[in-house]
Amino acid sequence: MRDVGGWPVAFRGTAAVAAGLVTPDVLRGPRFLRLFPDTYITAPDHGPPDLKLRSNAAYRYVEGKGVLSGYSAAEVLGASCGPWDAPAEVTVPHRGQRSRPGLLVHRTSLHPGEITEMKGLKATSPLRTAYDLARRGDLVERVVAVDRLANVHRFDPDLLLNFSARYRGTRGNELVPTVLAHADRRAGSPMETRLRMLIVQAGLPKPQVQWAVQDERTRTAVWLDLAWPELMIGIEYEGEGHTEPEQVLRDVGRYTGLVDRRWRIYRYTKFEILRRPGLIVAQLTRAWECAG
C-alpha cells in the first residue's frame, strides 16, 4: 500500500482508491466531500470546511504544478487574515489550471526563494505572500494582511519595497507604498489592525501601537494595544481570549491599576468594530477633544 499525499485530510480520490484506502462507493458516500475534480476531504463534523481545510484540498489539486498563495498561503503560514469565505488560492506558472468555484488560480512564475514548505504543503514565502496581498482589495484588509504576516514571521514590512522594485509594472504594485505607510508589525491581531485603521481613516491622530505603561514602583509594565500616551488614553481590542474566567480576573486588576494612574481606557470587541464603527469614532473623538 503506497502513501497518498494528504490522506485522510485532503487527497486525490483516484490515488486513495488505487492505494486501497477507500472504495469508490465509500468515496462517494457521506464520509467524504468532493471540493475539486478528483480532490476530496474528510467531511467536517459541523458546518462547511474552513479556509485552511479548503486550502489543503487546493494544494492536493495542483500538487506538482503549483503552490498555495494569497490568503491560503497566509493560512498555512500560521498568519490567518482572510475572510472566512475567501476562496482557496494557488499560483501556477502556466495556463494548465483555471479558476473554478471556491478556487482562485493566479498565473505567474515565482523565484525559488519565494516558495517555502510548511508541513508538507508548498506555499509562497511570508514576504511574497505579504507582497501579493498588499496589492489587491480594500486598503484596510491589505494592511491587515501585511501586519499579520510581519508579526508572525518577524520581518520589517518595508522589505516589501524590494519586491516593488523587482516587479515594476506588476498589477497593484503602485499600491504597496500606501500600505507600508500604515503597516505596523507590532499589531497583535487582524482585528486590532482594523481598529487602528478605523481610527486613522476617521481623521483622528494615529495611535501608538503596543504602548508600554511602566510602573516604576513595582518595576512592571502594562502593554496597551493602542494609545495616545500624551493624553493618557488607551484603546484596547478585547478578543475571545479576554472572555476566559482567569483572564477576566486579570483584566480587572490591570484596568483598575491604569485608571488609578489617571489613564482613560476604551475597550472594544469585534461587534463594535464591524457593526458600530461610528460609535467608536464618536467616543474617541470626544475623548480626544476633552483631553486636548
PDB file of C-alpha atoms in Angstrom:
ATOM      1  CA  MET A   1       0.000   0.000   0.000  1.00  0.00           C
ATOM      2  CA  ARG A   2       1.563   3.276  -1.081  1.00  0.00           C
ATOM      3  CA  ASP A   3       1.296   6.607   0.682  1.00  0.00           C
ATOM      4  CA  VAL A   4      -1.341   9.047  -0.512  1.00  0.00           C
ATOM      5  CA  GLY A   5      -0.491  12.701  -0.025  1.00  0.00           C
ATOM      6  CA  GLY A   6      -2.779  14.421   2.447  1.00  0.00           C
ATOM      7  CA  TRP A   7      -4.760  11.323   3.426  1.00  0.00           C
ATOM      8  CA  PRO A   8      -7.248  11.453   5.083  1.00  0.00           C
ATOM      9  CA  VAL A   9      -7.488  15.232   5.488  1.00  0.00           C
ATOM     10  CA  ALA A  10      -7.379  16.223   1.813  1.00  0.00           C
ATOM     11  CA  PHE A  11      -6.353  13.896  -1.004  1.00  0.00           C
ATOM     12  CA  ARG A  12      -6.775  12.806  -4.614  1.00  0.00           C
ATOM     13  CA  GLY A  13      -9.563  10.278  -4.908  1.00  0.00           C
ATOM     14  CA  THR A  14      -8.013   8.117  -7.617  1.00  0.00           C
ATOM     15  CA  ALA A  15      -4.803   7.807  -5.604  1.00  0.00           C
ATOM     16  CA  ALA A  16      -6.707   6.751  -2.473  1.00  0.00           C
ATOM     17  CA  VAL A  17      -8.695   4.143  -4.399  1.00  0.00           C
ATOM     18  CA  ALA A  18      -5.564   2.796  -6.139  1.00  0.00           C
ATOM     19  CA  ALA A  19      -3.829   2.504  -2.748  1.00  0.00           C
ATOM     20  CA  GLY A  20      -6.724   0.511  -1.328  1.00  0.00           C
ATOM     21  CA  LEU A  21      -7.515   3.127   1.302  1.00  0.00           C
ATOM     22  CA  VAL A  22     -11.097   3.574   0.169  1.00  0.00           C
ATOM     23  CA  THR A  23     -13.510   2.166  -2.352  1.00  0.00           C
ATOM     24  CA  PRO A  24     -15.248   4.285  -4.993  1.00  0.00           C
ATOM     25  CA  ASP A  25     -18.604   3.738  -3.271  1.00  0.00           C
ATOM     26  CA  VAL A  26     -17.314   4.882   0.123  1.00  0.00           C
ATOM     27  CA  LEU A  27     -15.589   7.838  -1.521  1.00  0.00           C
ATOM     28  CA  ARG A  28     -18.927   8.954  -2.924  1.00  0.00           C
ATOM     29  CA  GLY A  29     -20.665   8.455   0.431  1.00  0.00           C
ATOM     30  CA  PRO A  30     -21.189  10.826   3.380  1.00  0.00           C
ATOM     31  CA  ARG A  31     -17.717  10.323   4.890  1.00  0.00           C
ATOM     32  CA  PHE A  32     -16.013  12.410   2.240  1.00  0.00           C
ATOM     33  CA  LEU A  33     -16.693  15.667   0.435  1.00  0.00           C
ATOM     34  CA  ARG A  34     -15.532  16.445  -3.107  1.00  0.00           C
ATOM     35  CA  LEU A  35     -14.211  20.023  -3.366  1.00  0.00           C
ATOM     36  CA  PHE A  36     -12.382  19.988  -6.705  1.00  0.00           C
ATOM     37  CA  PRO A  37     -12.043  17.471  -9.535  1.00  0.00           C
ATOM     38  CA  ASP A  38     -10.767  14.203  -8.041  1.00  0.00           C
ATOM     39  CA  THR A  39      -9.981  16.064  -4.808  1.00  0.00           C
ATOM     40  CA  TYR A  40     -11.700  15.118  -1.553  1.00  0.00           C
ATOM     41  CA  ILE A  41     -11.663  15.947   2.136  1.00  0.00           C
ATOM     42  CA  THR A  42     -12.984  14.125   5.160  1.00  0.00           C
ATOM     43  CA  ALA A  43     -16.360  15.726   5.731  1.00  0.00           C
ATOM     44  CA  PRO A  44     -16.298  18.131   8.715  1.00  0.00           C
ATOM     45  CA  ASP A  45     -18.429  17.211  11.713  1.00  0.00           C
ATOM     46  CA  HIS A  46     -20.102  20.610  11.772  1.00  0.00           C
ATOM     47  CA  GLY A  47     -20.626  23.257   9.119  1.00  0.00           C
ATOM     48  CA  PRO A  48     -18.763  23.877   5.874  1.00  0.00           C
ATOM     49  CA  PRO A  49     -14.980  23.336   5.594  1.00  0.00           C
ATOM     50  CA  ASP A  50     -12.907  26.307   6.708  1.00  0.00           C
ATOM     51  CA  LEU A  51     -10.298  28.082   4.581  1.00  0.00           C
ATOM     52  CA  LYS A  52      -7.430  26.040   5.993  1.00  0.00           C
ATOM     53  CA  LEU A  53      -9.064  22.757   5.037  1.00  0.00           C
ATOM     54  CA  ARG A  54     -10.106  24.060   1.626  1.00  0.00           C
ATOM     55  CA  SER A  55      -6.552  25.279   1.073  1.00  0.00           C
ATOM     56  CA  ASN A  56      -5.229  21.815   1.875  1.00  0.00           C
ATOM     57  CA  ALA A  57      -7.530  20.430  -0.806  1.00  0.00           C
ATOM     58  CA  ALA A  58      -6.474  23.120  -3.286  1.00  0.00           C
ATOM     59  CA  TYR A  59      -2.847  22.160  -2.804  1.00  0.00           C
ATOM     60  CA  ARG A  60      -3.563  18.491  -3.494  1.00  0.00           C
ATOM     61  CA  TYR A  61      -5.459  19.527  -6.597  1.00  0.00           C
ATOM     62  CA  VAL A  62      -2.429  21.377  -8.068  1.00  0.00           C
ATOM     63  CA  GLU A  63       0.312  19.391  -6.341  1.00  0.00           C
ATOM     64  CA  GLY A  64       3.400  19.226  -8.517  1.00  0.00           C
ATOM     65  CA  LYS A  65       2.091  22.052 -10.692  1.00  0.00           C
ATOM     66  CA  GLY A  66       1.623  24.992  -8.325  1.00  0.00           C
ATOM     67  CA  VAL A  67       1.762  26.304  -4.758  1.00  0.00           C
ATOM     68  CA  LEU A  68      -0.632  27.893  -2.301  1.00  0.00           C
ATOM     69  CA  SER A  69      -0.685  31.689  -2.368  1.00  0.00           C
ATOM     70  CA  GLY A  70      -2.686  34.677  -1.149  1.00  0.00           C
ATOM     71  CA  TYR A  71      -4.957  34.038   1.815  1.00  0.00           C
ATOM     72  CA  SER A  72      -4.383  30.281   1.513  1.00  0.00           C
ATOM     73  CA  ALA A  73      -0.643  30.768   1.938  1.00  0.00           C
ATOM     74  CA  ALA A  74      -1.287  33.015   4.945  1.00  0.00           C
ATOM     75  CA  GLU A  75      -3.390  30.223   6.476  1.00  0.00           C
ATOM     76  CA  VAL A  76      -0.721  27.533   6.225  1.00  0.00           C
ATOM     77  CA  LEU A  77       1.942  30.025   7.335  1.00  0.00           C
ATOM     78  CA  GLY A  78       0.079  30.500  10.613  1.00  0.00           C
ATOM     79  CA  ALA A  79      -0.925  34.075   9.805  1.00  0.00           C
ATOM     80  CA  SER A  80      -4.644  33.745   9.128  1.00  0.00           C
ATOM     81  CA  CYS A  81      -6.011  37.086   7.949  1.00  0.00           C
ATOM     82  CA  GLY A  82      -8.575  36.407   5.239  1.00  0.00           C
ATOM     83  CA  PRO A  83     -12.376  36.380   5.344  1.00  0.00           C
ATOM     84  CA  TRP A  84     -13.942  33.072   6.352  1.00  0.00           C
ATOM     85  CA  ASP A  85     -15.487  32.597   2.920  1.00  0.00           C
ATOM     86  CA  ALA A  86     -12.421  33.522   0.859  1.00  0.00           C
ATOM     87  CA  PRO A  87     -11.713  31.100  -1.997  1.00  0.00           C
ATOM     88  CA  ALA A  88      -8.667  28.884  -1.744  1.00  0.00           C
ATOM     89  CA  GLU A  89      -5.781  30.329  -3.762  1.00  0.00           C
ATOM     90  CA  VAL A  90      -2.951  28.808  -5.757  1.00  0.00           C
ATOM     91  CA  THR A  91      -0.283  30.141  -8.082  1.00  0.00           C
ATOM     92  CA  VAL A  92       0.787  28.176 -11.150  1.00  0.00           C
ATOM     93  CA  PRO A  93       3.409  29.119 -13.753  1.00  0.00           C
ATOM     94  CA  HIS A  94       1.342  28.090 -16.771  1.00  0.00           C
ATOM     95  CA  ARG A  95      -2.162  28.029 -18.224  1.00  0.00           C
ATOM     96  CA  GLY A  96      -2.888  24.415 -17.361  1.00  0.00           C
ATOM     97  CA  GLN A  97      -5.157  25.284 -14.430  1.00  0.00           C
ATOM     98  CA  ARG A  98      -8.125  27.600 -14.290  1.00  0.00           C
ATOM     99  CA  SER A  99     -10.184  29.200 -11.551  1.00  0.00           C
ATOM    100  CA  ARG A 100     -13.380  27.450 -10.552  1.00  0.00           C
ATOM    101  CA  PRO A 101     -15.955  27.895  -7.771  1.00  0.00           C
ATOM    102  CA  GLY A 102     -14.074  28.026  -4.489  1.00  0.00           C
ATOM    103  CA  LEU A 103     -10.656  28.194  -6.145  1.00  0.00           C
ATOM    104  CA  LEU A 104      -8.756  31.252  -7.358  1.00  0.00           C
ATOM    105  CA  VAL A 105      -5.844  30.498  -9.682  1.00  0.00           C
ATOM    106  CA  HIS A 106      -3.054  33.036 -10.257  1.00  0.00           C
ATOM    107  CA  ARG A 107      -0.676  32.555 -13.170  1.00  0.00           C
ATOM    108  CA  THR A 108       2.840  33.836 -12.679  1.00  0.00           C
ATOM    109  CA  SER A 109       6.363  32.486 -12.325  1.00  0.00           C
ATOM    110  CA  LEU A 110       7.835  32.529  -8.830  1.00  0.00           C
ATOM    111  CA  HIS A 111      11.506  32.762  -7.902  1.00  0.00           C
ATOM    112  CA  PRO A 112      12.615  29.661  -5.923  1.00  0.00           C
ATOM    113  CA  GLY A 113      13.327  31.923  -2.945  1.00  0.00           C
ATOM    114  CA  GLU A 114       9.673  32.981  -2.939  1.00  0.00           C
ATOM    115  CA  ILE A 115       8.459  29.454  -2.168  1.00  0.00           C
ATOM    116  CA  THR A 116       8.516  27.719   1.196  1.00  0.00           C
ATOM    117  CA  GLU A 117       7.155  24.477   2.623  1.00  0.00           C
ATOM    118  CA  MET A 118       5.085  24.065   5.785  1.00  0.00           C
ATOM    119  CA  LYS A 119       4.010  20.613   6.982  1.00  0.00           C
ATOM    120  CA  GLY A 120       4.222  19.120   3.538  1.00  0.00           C
ATOM    121  CA  LEU A 121       2.447  21.989   1.774  1.00  0.00           C
ATOM    122  CA  LYS A 122       4.306  24.318  -0.566  1.00  0.00           C
ATOM    123  CA  ALA A 123       3.283  27.966  -0.450  1.00  0.00           C
ATOM    124  CA  THR A 124       4.561  31.400  -1.284  1.00  0.00           C
ATOM    125  CA  SER A 125       7.005  32.690   1.343  1.00  0.00           C
ATOM    126  CA  PRO A 126       5.809  35.080   4.069  1.00  0.00           C
ATOM    127  CA  LEU A 127       7.323  38.077   2.259  1.00  0.00           C
ATOM    128  CA  ARG A 128       5.954  37.087  -1.145  1.00  0.00           C
ATOM    129  CA  THR A 129       2.540  36.395   0.385  1.00  0.00           C
ATOM    130  CA  ALA A 130       2.527  39.812   2.049  1.00  0.00           C
ATOM    131  CA  TYR A 131       3.533  41.449  -1.235  1.00  0.00           C
ATOM    132  CA  ASP A 132       0.722  39.704  -3.109  1.00  0.00           C
ATOM    133  CA  LEU A 133      -1.919  40.622  -0.519  1.00  0.00           C
ATOM    134  CA  ALA A 134      -0.671  44.219  -0.326  1.00  0.00           C
ATOM    135  CA  ARG A 135      -1.565  44.738  -3.984  1.00  0.00           C
ATOM    136  CA  ARG A 136      -5.272  43.985  -4.034  1.00  0.00           C
ATOM    137  CA  GLY A 137      -8.547  44.798  -2.344  1.00  0.00           C
ATOM    138  CA  ASP A 138      -9.543  47.278   0.305  1.00  0.00           C
ATOM    139  CA  LEU A 139      -6.763  49.290   1.960  1.00  0.00           C
ATOM    140  CA  VAL A 140      -7.714  48.150   5.461  1.00  0.00           C
ATOM    141  CA  GLU A 141      -7.544  44.470   4.541  1.00  0.00           C
ATOM    142  CA  ARG A 142      -4.249  44.993   2.715  1.00  0.00           C
ATOM    143  CA  VAL A 143      -2.769  46.497   5.878  1.00  0.00           C
ATOM    144  CA  VAL A 144      -4.289  43.700   7.963  1.00  0.00           C
ATOM    145  CA  ALA A 145      -2.542  41.075   5.821  1.00  0.00           C
ATOM    146  CA  VAL A 146       0.856  42.768   5.923  1.00  0.00           C
ATOM    147  CA  ASP A 147       0.626  43.415   9.674  1.00  0.00           C
ATOM    148  CA  ARG A 148      -0.286  39.809  10.405  1.00  0.00           C
ATOM    149  CA  LEU A 149       2.393  38.208   8.266  1.00  0.00           C
ATOM    150  CA  ALA A 150       5.056  40.640   9.505  1.00  0.00           C
ATOM    151  CA  ASN A 151       4.071  39.998  13.128  1.00  0.00           C
ATOM    152  CA  VAL A 152       4.020  36.203  12.912  1.00  0.00           C
ATOM    153  CA  HIS A 153       7.171  35.904  10.803  1.00  0.00           C
ATOM    154  CA  ARG A 154       9.005  38.868  12.329  1.00  0.00           C
ATOM    155  CA  PHE A 155      10.020  40.858   9.292  1.00  0.00           C
ATOM    156  CA  ASP A 156      10.083  44.582   8.596  1.00  0.00           C
ATOM    157  CA  PRO A 157       7.177  45.459   6.258  1.00  0.00           C
ATOM    158  CA  ASP A 158       9.472  47.859   4.392  1.00  0.00           C
ATOM    159  CA  LEU A 159      11.215  44.802   2.935  1.00  0.00           C
ATOM    160  CA  LEU A 160       8.276  44.635   0.530  1.00  0.00           C
ATOM    161  CA  LEU A 161       9.839  47.591  -1.266  1.00  0.00           C
ATOM    162  CA  ASN A 162      12.389  45.132  -2.643  1.00  0.00           C
ATOM    163  CA  PHE A 163       9.548  43.302  -4.373  1.00  0.00           C
ATOM    164  CA  SER A 164       8.138  46.575  -5.669  1.00  0.00           C
ATOM    165  CA  ALA A 165      11.491  47.409  -7.217  1.00  0.00           C
ATOM    166  CA  ARG A 166      11.878  43.919  -8.691  1.00  0.00           C
ATOM    167  CA  TYR A 167       8.368  43.707 -10.122  1.00  0.00           C
ATOM    168  CA  ARG A 168       7.761  47.173 -11.545  1.00  0.00           C
ATOM    169  CA  GLY A 169       4.698  47.128 -13.742  1.00  0.00           C
ATOM    170  CA  THR A 170       3.039  44.270 -11.855  1.00  0.00           C
ATOM    171  CA  ARG A 171      -0.649  44.866 -11.262  1.00  0.00           C
ATOM    172  CA  GLY A 172      -1.225  46.715  -7.979  1.00  0.00           C
ATOM    173  CA  ASN A 173       2.472  47.369  -7.397  1.00  0.00           C
ATOM    174  CA  GLU A 174       1.797  51.091  -7.027  1.00  0.00           C
ATOM    175  CA  LEU A 175      -0.450  50.367  -4.015  1.00  0.00           C
ATOM    176  CA  VAL A 176       2.321  48.934  -1.851  1.00  0.00           C
ATOM    177  CA  PRO A 177       3.827  52.220  -0.538  1.00  0.00           C
ATOM    178  CA  THR A 178       0.432  53.323   0.810  1.00  0.00           C
ATOM    179  CA  VAL A 179       0.081  50.039   2.683  1.00  0.00           C
ATOM    180  CA  LEU A 180       3.553  50.391   4.149  1.00  0.00           C
ATOM    181  CA  ALA A 181       2.732  53.901   5.377  1.00  0.00           C
ATOM    182  CA  HIS A 182       0.127  52.297   7.657  1.00  0.00           C
ATOM    183  CA  ALA A 183       1.647  48.878   8.394  1.00  0.00           C
ATOM    184  CA  ASP A 184       2.985  48.033  11.839  1.00  0.00           C
ATOM    185  CA  ARG A 185       4.357  44.594  12.630  1.00  0.00           C
ATOM    186  CA  ARG A 186       3.691  45.066  16.354  1.00  0.00           C
ATOM    187  CA  ALA A 187      -0.072  44.733  15.813  1.00  0.00           C
ATOM    188  CA  GLY A 188      -1.294  41.824  17.897  1.00  0.00           C
ATOM    189  CA  SER A 189      -4.178  40.651  15.721  1.00  0.00           C
ATOM    190  CA  PRO A 190      -6.076  41.411  12.499  1.00  0.00           C
ATOM    191  CA  MET A 191      -8.940  42.963  14.456  1.00  0.00           C
ATOM    192  CA  GLU A 192      -6.505  45.201  16.301  1.00  0.00           C
ATOM    193  CA  THR A 193      -5.243  46.453  12.948  1.00  0.00           C
ATOM    194  CA  ARG A 194      -8.811  47.080  11.794  1.00  0.00           C
ATOM    195  CA  LEU A 195      -9.433  49.121  14.939  1.00  0.00           C
ATOM    196  CA  ARG A 196      -6.292  51.167  14.335  1.00  0.00           C
ATOM    197  CA  MET A 197      -7.211  51.790  10.701  1.00  0.00           C
ATOM    198  CA  LEU A 198     -10.742  52.802  11.706  1.00  0.00           C
ATOM    199  CA  ILE A 199      -9.252  55.466  13.954  1.00  0.00           C
ATOM    200  CA  VAL A 200      -6.801  56.735  11.342  1.00  0.00           C
ATOM    201  CA  GLN A 201      -9.297  56.799   8.481  1.00  0.00           C
ATOM    202  CA  ALA A 202     -11.700  58.800  10.650  1.00  0.00           C
ATOM    203  CA  GLY A 203      -9.100  61.580  10.710  1.00  0.00           C
ATOM    204  CA  LEU A 204      -8.048  61.066  14.317  1.00  0.00           C
ATOM    205  CA  PRO A 205      -4.336  61.098  15.205  1.00  0.00           C
ATOM    206  CA  LYS A 206      -2.519  57.823  14.622  1.00  0.00           C
ATOM    207  CA  PRO A 207      -2.254  55.967  17.952  1.00  0.00           C
ATOM    208  CA  GLN A 208       0.898  54.328  19.235  1.00  0.00           C
ATOM    209  CA  VAL A 209       0.930  50.535  18.906  1.00  0.00           C
ATOM    210  CA  GLN A 210       1.705  48.257  21.861  1.00  0.00           C
ATOM    211  CA  TRP A 211       2.450  51.162  24.195  1.00  0.00           C
ATOM    212  CA  ALA A 212       4.094  50.191  27.482  1.00  0.00           C
ATOM    213  CA  VAL A 213       2.760  51.945  30.591  1.00  0.00           C
ATOM    214  CA  GLN A 214       5.570  51.500  33.084  1.00  0.00           C
ATOM    215  CA  ASP A 215       5.201  51.430  36.850  1.00  0.00           C
ATOM    216  CA  GLU A 216       8.487  52.458  38.438  1.00  0.00           C
ATOM    217  CA  ARG A 217       7.331  51.459  41.914  1.00  0.00           C
ATOM    218  CA  THR A 218       6.700  47.816  41.039  1.00  0.00           C
ATOM    219  CA  ARG A 219       9.096  47.722  38.088  1.00  0.00           C
ATOM    220  CA  THR A 220       6.365  46.294  35.874  1.00  0.00           C
ATOM    221  CA  ALA A 221       4.657  47.417  32.694  1.00  0.00           C
ATOM    222  CA  VAL A 222       1.198  47.121  31.172  1.00  0.00           C
ATOM    223  CA  TRP A 223       1.009  46.965  27.401  1.00  0.00           C
ATOM    224  CA  LEU A 224      -1.842  48.763  25.672  1.00  0.00           C
ATOM    225  CA  ASP A 225      -2.909  47.702  22.186  1.00  0.00           C
ATOM    226  CA  LEU A 226      -3.223  51.328  21.106  1.00  0.00           C
ATOM    227  CA  ALA A 227      -2.633  54.566  22.951  1.00  0.00           C
ATOM    228  CA  TRP A 228      -2.411  58.309  22.787  1.00  0.00           C
ATOM    229  CA  PRO A 229       0.149  58.488  25.607  1.00  0.00           C
ATOM    230  CA  GLU A 230       0.380  62.266  25.650  1.00  0.00           C
ATOM    231  CA  LEU A 231      -3.322  62.345  26.560  1.00  0.00           C
ATOM    232  CA  MET A 232      -3.176  59.183  28.706  1.00  0.00           C
ATOM    233  CA  ILE A 233      -5.853  57.484  26.603  1.00  0.00           C
ATOM    234  CA  GLY A 234      -5.623  53.744  25.993  1.00  0.00           C
ATOM    235  CA  ILE A 235      -7.604  51.829  23.363  1.00  0.00           C
ATOM    236  CA  GLU A 236      -7.943  48.074  23.644  1.00  0.00           C
ATOM    237  CA  TYR A 237      -9.291  45.334  21.406  1.00  0.00           C
ATOM    238  CA  GLU A 238     -10.864  42.603  23.506  1.00  0.00           C
ATOM    239  CA  GLY A 239     -10.826  39.299  21.653  1.00  0.00           C
ATOM    240  CA  GLU A 240     -12.289  35.965  22.702  1.00  0.00           C
ATOM    241  CA  GLY A 241      -9.284  35.269  24.919  1.00  0.00           C
ATOM    242  CA  HIS A 242     -10.451  38.024  27.239  1.00  0.00           C
ATOM    243  CA  THR A 243     -13.649  36.105  27.998  1.00  0.00           C
ATOM    244  CA  GLU A 244     -11.812  33.295  29.775  1.00  0.00           C
ATOM    245  CA  PRO A 245     -12.600  33.451  33.537  1.00  0.00           C
ATOM    246  CA  GLU A 246      -8.979  33.794  34.670  1.00  0.00           C
ATOM    247  CA  GLN A 247      -8.269  36.432  32.031  1.00  0.00           C
ATOM    248  CA  VAL A 248     -11.341  38.396  33.098  1.00  0.00           C
ATOM    249  CA  LEU A 249     -10.000  38.479  36.661  1.00  0.00           C
ATOM    250  CA  ARG A 250      -6.543  39.569  35.493  1.00  0.00           C
ATOM    251  CA  ASP A 251      -8.089  42.300  33.334  1.00  0.00           C
ATOM    252  CA  VAL A 252      -9.960  43.726  36.334  1.00  0.00           C
ATOM    253  CA  GLY A 253      -6.746  44.409  38.198  1.00  0.00           C
ATOM    254  CA  ARG A 254      -4.981  45.552  35.056  1.00  0.00           C
ATOM    255  CA  TYR A 255      -7.528  48.211  34.168  1.00  0.00           C
ATOM    256  CA  THR A 256      -8.092  49.316  37.749  1.00  0.00           C
ATOM    257  CA  GLY A 257      -4.365  49.988  38.016  1.00  0.00           C
ATOM    258  CA  LEU A 258      -4.416  52.040  34.826  1.00  0.00           C
ATOM    259  CA  VAL A 259      -7.409  54.094  35.934  1.00  0.00           C
ATOM    260  CA  ASP A 260      -5.740  54.641  39.292  1.00  0.00           C
ATOM    261  CA  ARG A 261      -2.863  56.215  37.384  1.00  0.00           C
ATOM    262  CA  ARG A 262      -5.322  58.513  35.569  1.00  0.00           C
ATOM    263  CA  TRP A 263      -5.479  56.669  32.281  1.00  0.00           C
ATOM    264  CA  ARG A 264      -8.776  56.627  30.379  1.00  0.00           C
ATOM    265  CA  ILE A 265      -9.335  53.208  28.817  1.00  0.00           C
ATOM    266  CA  TYR A 266     -11.661  52.438  25.900  1.00  0.00           C
ATOM    267  CA  ARG A 267     -12.328  48.750  25.257  1.00  0.00           C
ATOM    268  CA  TYR A 268     -13.889  47.391  22.082  1.00  0.00           C
ATOM    269  CA  THR A 269     -14.880  43.999  20.701  1.00  0.00           C
ATOM    270  CA  LYS A 270     -15.343  42.746  17.160  1.00  0.00           C
ATOM    271  CA  PHE A 271     -19.016  43.654  17.364  1.00  0.00           C
ATOM    272  CA  GLU A 272     -18.345  47.382  17.722  1.00  0.00           C
ATOM    273  CA  ILE A 273     -15.542  47.331  15.139  1.00  0.00           C
ATOM    274  CA  LEU A 274     -17.569  45.516  12.484  1.00  0.00           C
ATOM    275  CA  ARG A 275     -21.097  46.689  13.277  1.00  0.00           C
ATOM    276  CA  ARG A 276     -20.825  50.044  15.056  1.00  0.00           C
ATOM    277  CA  PRO A 277     -17.686  51.801  13.799  1.00  0.00           C
ATOM    278  CA  GLY A 278     -19.440  55.160  14.056  1.00  0.00           C
ATOM    279  CA  LEU A 279     -19.839  54.656  17.801  1.00  0.00           C
ATOM    280  CA  ILE A 280     -16.104  54.078  18.198  1.00  0.00           C
ATOM    281  CA  VAL A 281     -15.239  57.171  16.187  1.00  0.00           C
ATOM    282  CA  ALA A 282     -17.694  59.322  18.139  1.00  0.00           C
ATOM    283  CA  GLN A 283     -16.435  58.131  21.525  1.00  0.00           C
ATOM    284  CA  LEU A 284     -12.764  58.521  20.684  1.00  0.00           C
ATOM    285  CA  THR A 285     -13.361  61.907  19.086  1.00  0.00           C
ATOM    286  CA  ARG A 286     -14.968  63.109  22.306  1.00  0.00           C
ATOM    287  CA  ALA A 287     -12.151  61.601  24.328  1.00  0.00           C
ATOM    288  CA  TRP A 288      -9.538  63.385  22.224  1.00  0.00           C
ATOM    289  CA  GLU A 289     -11.343  66.704  22.354  1.00  0.00           C
ATOM    290  CA  CYS A 290     -11.924  66.553  26.121  1.00  0.00           C
ATOM    291  CA  ALA A 291      -8.365  65.534  26.892  1.00  0.00           C
ATOM    292  CA  GLY A 292      -6.953  68.012  24.434  1.00  0.00           C
TER     293      GLY A 292
END
